CSV table of C-alpha atoms in Angstrom, one decimal:
chain,number,residue,atom,x,y,z
A,1291,UNK,CA,23.3,-24.5,69.2
A,1292,UNK,CA,20.9,-22.3,67.3
A,1293,UNK,CA,22.4,-20.6,64.3
A,1294,UNK,CA,21.9,-16.8,64.3
A,1295,UNK,CA,22.7,-14.4,61.5
A,1296,UNK,CA,25.3,-11.9,62.7
A,1297,UNK,CA,24.6,-8.2,62.5
A,1298,UNK,CA,26.7,-5.9,60.3
A,1299,UNK,CA,29.1,-5.3,63.2
A,1300,UNK,CA,29.6,-9.0,63.8
A,1301,UNK,CA,27.4,-9.3,66.9
A,1302,UNK,CA,24.6,-11.8,67.0
A,1303,UNK,CA,21.1,-10.5,67.8
A,1304,UNK,CA,19.4,-12.3,70.7
A,1305,UNK,CA,16.2,-14.2,70.2
A,1306,UNK,CA,14.5,-11.6,72.4
A,1307,UNK,CA,15.6,-8.8,70.1
A,1308,UNK,CA,14.4,-10.7,67.1
A,1309,UNK,CA,11.0,-11.4,68.8
A,1310,UNK,CA,10.6,-7.7,69.6
A,1311,UNK,CA,11.0,-6.8,65.9
A,1312,UNK,CA,8.3,-9.3,64.9
A,1313,UNK,CA,6.1,-8.0,67.8
A,1314,UNK,CA,6.4,-4.5,66.5
A,1315,UNK,CA,5.0,-5.6,63.2
A,1316,UNK,CA,2.4,-8.1,64.6
A,1317,UNK,CA,-0.8,-6.1,64.2
A,1318,UNK,CA,-3.0,-5.6,61.2
A,1319,UNK,CA,-2.8,-1.9,61.3
A,1320,UNK,CA,1.0,-1.9,61.7
A,1321,UNK,CA,1.4,-4.4,58.9
A,1322,UNK,CA,-0.8,-2.3,56.7
A,1323,UNK,CA,1.3,0.8,57.5
A,1324,UNK,CA,4.5,-1.1,56.6
A,1325,UNK,CA,2.9,-2.2,53.4
A,1326,UNK,CA,2.0,1.4,52.5
A,1327,UNK,CA,5.4,2.7,53.3
A,1328,UNK,CA,7.0,-0.1,51.3
A,1329,UNK,CA,5.5,1.7,48.3
A,1330,UNK,CA,7.0,5.1,49.4
A,1331,UNK,CA,7.0,7.7,52.1
A,1332,UNK,CA,3.6,8.9,53.4
A,1333,UNK,CA,2.2,11.6,55.7
A,1334,UNK,CA,-0.1,11.0,58.6
A,1335,UNK,CA,-3.2,12.0,56.6
A,1336,UNK,CA,-2.2,9.6,53.8
A,1337,UNK,CA,-1.6,6.8,56.3
A,1338,UNK,CA,-5.0,7.5,57.9
A,1339,UNK,CA,-6.6,7.2,54.5
A,1340,UNK,CA,-4.7,4.1,53.6
A,1341,UNK,CA,-5.5,2.3,56.9
A,1342,UNK,CA,-8.9,3.7,57.7
A,1343,UNK,CA,-7.6,4.6,61.2
A,1344,UNK,CA,-7.9,7.9,63.0
A,1345,UNK,CA,-4.7,9.8,63.6
A,1346,UNK,CA,-5.1,9.3,67.4
A,1347,UNK,CA,-5.3,5.6,67.0
A,1348,UNK,CA,-2.6,5.4,64.4
A,1349,UNK,CA,-0.1,7.4,66.7
A,1350,UNK,CA,0.5,4.5,69.1
A,1351,UNK,CA,1.2,2.1,66.3
A,1352,UNK,CA,3.7,4.5,64.7
A,1353,UNK,CA,5.3,5.0,68.1
A,1354,UNK,CA,5.8,1.3,68.6
A,1355,UNK,CA,7.3,0.8,65.2
A,1356,UNK,CA,9.6,3.7,65.6
A,1357,UNK,CA,10.8,2.3,68.9
A,1358,UNK,CA,12.0,-0.8,67.1
A,1359,UNK,CA,13.4,1.3,64.2
A,1360,UNK,CA,11.1,-0.2,61.6
A,1361,UNK,CA,10.1,3.3,60.5
A,1362,UNK,CA,11.4,6.8,60.8
A,1363,UNK,CA,9.9,10.2,60.3
A,1364,UNK,CA,11.1,13.6,59.1
A,1365,UNK,CA,9.5,17.0,58.9
A,1366,UNK,CA,9.3,18.2,55.3
A,1367,UNK,CA,7.7,21.5,54.3
A,1368,UNK,CA,5.8,21.7,57.6
A,1369,UNK,CA,4.5,18.1,57.7
A,1370,UNK,CA,5.7,14.8,59.2
A,1371,UNK,CA,6.6,12.2,56.6
A,1372,UNK,CA,7.1,8.6,57.5
A,1373,UNK,CA,9.2,6.1,55.6
A,1374,UNK,CA,10.7,2.6,56.3
A,1375,UNK,CA,13.9,2.9,58.4
A,1376,UNK,CA,15.6,0.6,55.9
A,1377,UNK,CA,14.5,-1.2,52.7
A,1378,UNK,CA,14.9,-4.6,54.5
A,1379,UNK,CA,11.9,-4.0,56.6
A,1380,UNK,CA,9.7,-4.7,53.6
A,1381,UNK,CA,11.2,-8.2,53.7
A,1382,UNK,CA,9.1,-8.9,56.8
A,1383,UNK,CA,5.9,-8.6,54.8
A,1384,UNK,CA,7.3,-10.5,51.9
A,1385,UNK,CA,8.3,-13.4,54.2
A,1386,UNK,CA,4.9,-13.4,55.9
A,1387,UNK,CA,3.2,-13.6,52.5
A,1388,UNK,CA,5.4,-16.4,51.4
A,1389,UNK,CA,4.6,-18.4,54.6
A,1390,UNK,CA,0.8,-17.8,54.1
A,1391,UNK,CA,1.1,-18.9,50.5
A,1392,UNK,CA,2.9,-22.0,51.5
A,1393,UNK,CA,0.3,-22.8,54.1
A,1394,UNK,CA,-2.5,-22.4,51.6
A,1395,UNK,CA,-0.7,-24.5,49.1
A,1396,UNK,CA,-0.2,-27.2,51.7
A,1397,UNK,CA,-3.8,-27.0,52.7
A,1398,UNK,CA,-5.0,-27.3,49.1
A,1399,UNK,CA,-2.6,-30.2,48.5
A,1400,UNK,CA,-3.8,-32.0,51.6
A,1401,UNK,CA,-7.4,-31.7,50.5
A,1402,UNK,CA,-6.5,-32.8,47.0
A,1403,UNK,CA,-4.3,-35.8,47.8
A,1404,UNK,CA,-6.3,-37.3,50.6
A,1405,UNK,CA,-9.3,-38.4,48.6
A,1406,UNK,CA,-7.4,-39.8,45.6
A,1407,UNK,CA,-8.2,-43.4,46.5
A,1408,UNK,CA,-12.0,-42.6,46.3
A,1409,UNK,CA,-11.9,-41.5,42.6
A,1410,UNK,CA,-14.8,-42.9,40.7
A,1411,UNK,CA,-16.6,-44.2,43.8
A,1412,UNK,CA,-18.9,-41.2,44.3
A,1413,UNK,CA,-21.1,-39.9,41.5
A,1414,UNK,CA,-20.8,-36.2,40.7
A,1415,UNK,CA,-24.3,-35.5,41.9
A,1416,UNK,CA,-23.5,-36.9,45.3
A,1417,UNK,CA,-20.7,-34.5,45.9
A,1418,UNK,CA,-21.4,-32.2,48.9
A,1419,UNK,CA,-22.1,-28.5,48.2
A,1420,UNK,CA,-19.7,-25.8,49.3
A,1421,UNK,CA,-22.1,-24.4,51.8
A,1422,UNK,CA,-22.1,-27.6,53.8
A,1423,UNK,CA,-18.8,-29.2,53.3
A,1424,UNK,CA,-18.2,-32.0,55.8
A,1425,UNK,CA,-15.8,-34.3,53.9
A,1426,UNK,CA,-13.2,-34.2,51.1
A,1427,UNK,CA,-14.3,-33.6,47.5
A,1428,UNK,CA,-13.8,-36.3,44.9
A,1429,UNK,CA,-12.4,-35.6,41.4
A,1430,UNK,CA,-11.6,-37.5,38.2
A,1431,UNK,CA,-8.0,-38.1,37.3
A,1432,UNK,CA,-8.3,-35.4,34.6
A,1433,UNK,CA,-9.8,-32.9,37.0
A,1434,UNK,CA,-7.1,-33.7,39.6
A,1435,UNK,CA,-4.3,-33.2,37.0
A,1436,UNK,CA,-5.9,-29.9,36.1
A,1437,UNK,CA,-6.1,-28.8,39.7
A,1438,UNK,CA,-2.5,-29.9,40.3
A,1439,UNK,CA,-1.5,-27.7,37.5
A,1440,UNK,CA,-3.3,-24.7,38.9
A,1441,UNK,CA,-1.2,-24.9,42.1
A,1442,UNK,CA,1.5,-23.1,40.1
A,1443,UNK,CA,-0.7,-20.0,40.5
A,1444,UNK,CA,-0.8,-20.3,44.2
A,1445,UNK,CA,-0.4,-16.6,44.8
A,1446,UNK,CA,-3.9,-16.0,43.3
A,1447,UNK,CA,-5.2,-19.1,45.2
A,1448,UNK,CA,-3.6,-17.9,48.4
A,1449,UNK,CA,-5.2,-14.4,48.1
A,1450,UNK,CA,-8.6,-16.0,47.5
A,1451,UNK,CA,-8.3,-18.3,50.4
A,1452,UNK,CA,-7.3,-15.4,52.7
A,1453,UNK,CA,-10.3,-13.5,51.4
A,1454,UNK,CA,-12.7,-16.5,52.1
A,1455,UNK,CA,-11.2,-17.0,55.6
A,1456,UNK,CA,-11.6,-13.3,56.4
A,1457,UNK,CA,-15.2,-13.3,55.0
A,1458,UNK,CA,-16.3,-16.5,56.7
A,1459,UNK,CA,-14.2,-16.4,59.8
A,1460,UNK,CA,-12.7,-19.8,59.1
A,1461,UNK,CA,-9.3,-21.3,59.0
A,1462,UNK,CA,-7.1,-21.4,55.8
A,1463,UNK,CA,-7.7,-25.1,55.6
A,1464,UNK,CA,-11.4,-24.6,55.7
A,1465,UNK,CA,-11.2,-21.8,53.1
A,1466,UNK,CA,-9.1,-24.0,50.8
A,1467,UNK,CA,-11.7,-26.8,51.0
A,1468,UNK,CA,-14.5,-24.3,50.3
A,1469,UNK,CA,-12.6,-22.9,47.3
A,1470,UNK,CA,-12.0,-26.4,45.9
A,1471,UNK,CA,-15.7,-27.3,46.3
A,1472,UNK,CA,-16.7,-24.1,44.6
A,1473,UNK,CA,-14.4,-24.9,41.7
A,1474,UNK,CA,-15.8,-28.5,41.5
A,1475,UNK,CA,-19.4,-27.5,41.6
A,1476,UNK,CA,-19.0,-24.7,39.1
A,1477,UNK,CA,-16.8,-26.8,36.8
A,1478,UNK,CA,-14.0,-24.3,37.0
A,1479,UNK,CA,-10.3,-24.6,37.5
A,1480,UNK,CA,-9.0,-23.7,40.9
A,1481,UNK,CA,-7.4,-20.6,39.6
A,1482,UNK,CA,-10.6,-19.5,37.8
A,1483,UNK,CA,-12.6,-20.0,41.0
A,1484,UNK,CA,-10.0,-18.1,43.0
A,1485,UNK,CA,-10.0,-15.2,40.4
A,1486,UNK,CA,-13.8,-15.1,40.6
A,1487,UNK,CA,-13.7,-15.0,44.4
A,1488,UNK,CA,-11.3,-12.0,44.3
A,1489,UNK,CA,-13.4,-10.3,41.6
A,1490,UNK,CA,-16.6,-10.8,43.7
A,1491,UNK,CA,-14.7,-9.3,46.7
A,1492,UNK,CA,-13.7,-6.3,44.6
A,1493,UNK,CA,-17.2,-5.8,43.2
A,1494,UNK,CA,-18.8,-5.9,46.7
A,1495,UNK,CA,-21.4,-8.1,48.4
A,1496,UNK,CA,-23.3,-10.4,46.1
A,1497,UNK,CA,-27.0,-9.5,45.6
């Protein structure tokens, strides 16, 4: 039997009810709204500015989240103010980020560990470039140890991989491989390459 966490009143929520909660948050705009509200209450204009959505488009997303009691609203001084219905709603985003970070860490680890047996068999100049990656990169034992150490900073690496995946329209595995190759070709640690990727994204398109 599947274990379920009881509600406060002792009743166990059905899987359908749990799925509906996830469904209510399962949209980039709705996730962004929850992220904004996790930082404090916001009005419609503030949410529009934060999400880049028009009020008419935002309305249906707010309605769906209110129907699942993820958010609530109140009229204060003549304006509607939205807030999280309970602080635990923010845990949905935190859990999703943890899963993404674990996925990226696993993708990076797979790419790292798979080619270990080939160390020293491919000269550095023969390593494929990031723009045309078709196979795993090869690293010296010293480089491998350094890259292993950088996995402790997987939050930065995860953000960079997500940025690459969004920019290139690729999977997290492919983004992780591209980041590793960028680090290898530029003689950077994985964290340094990730930080540079995030800085480049913040600075705008490269010339």
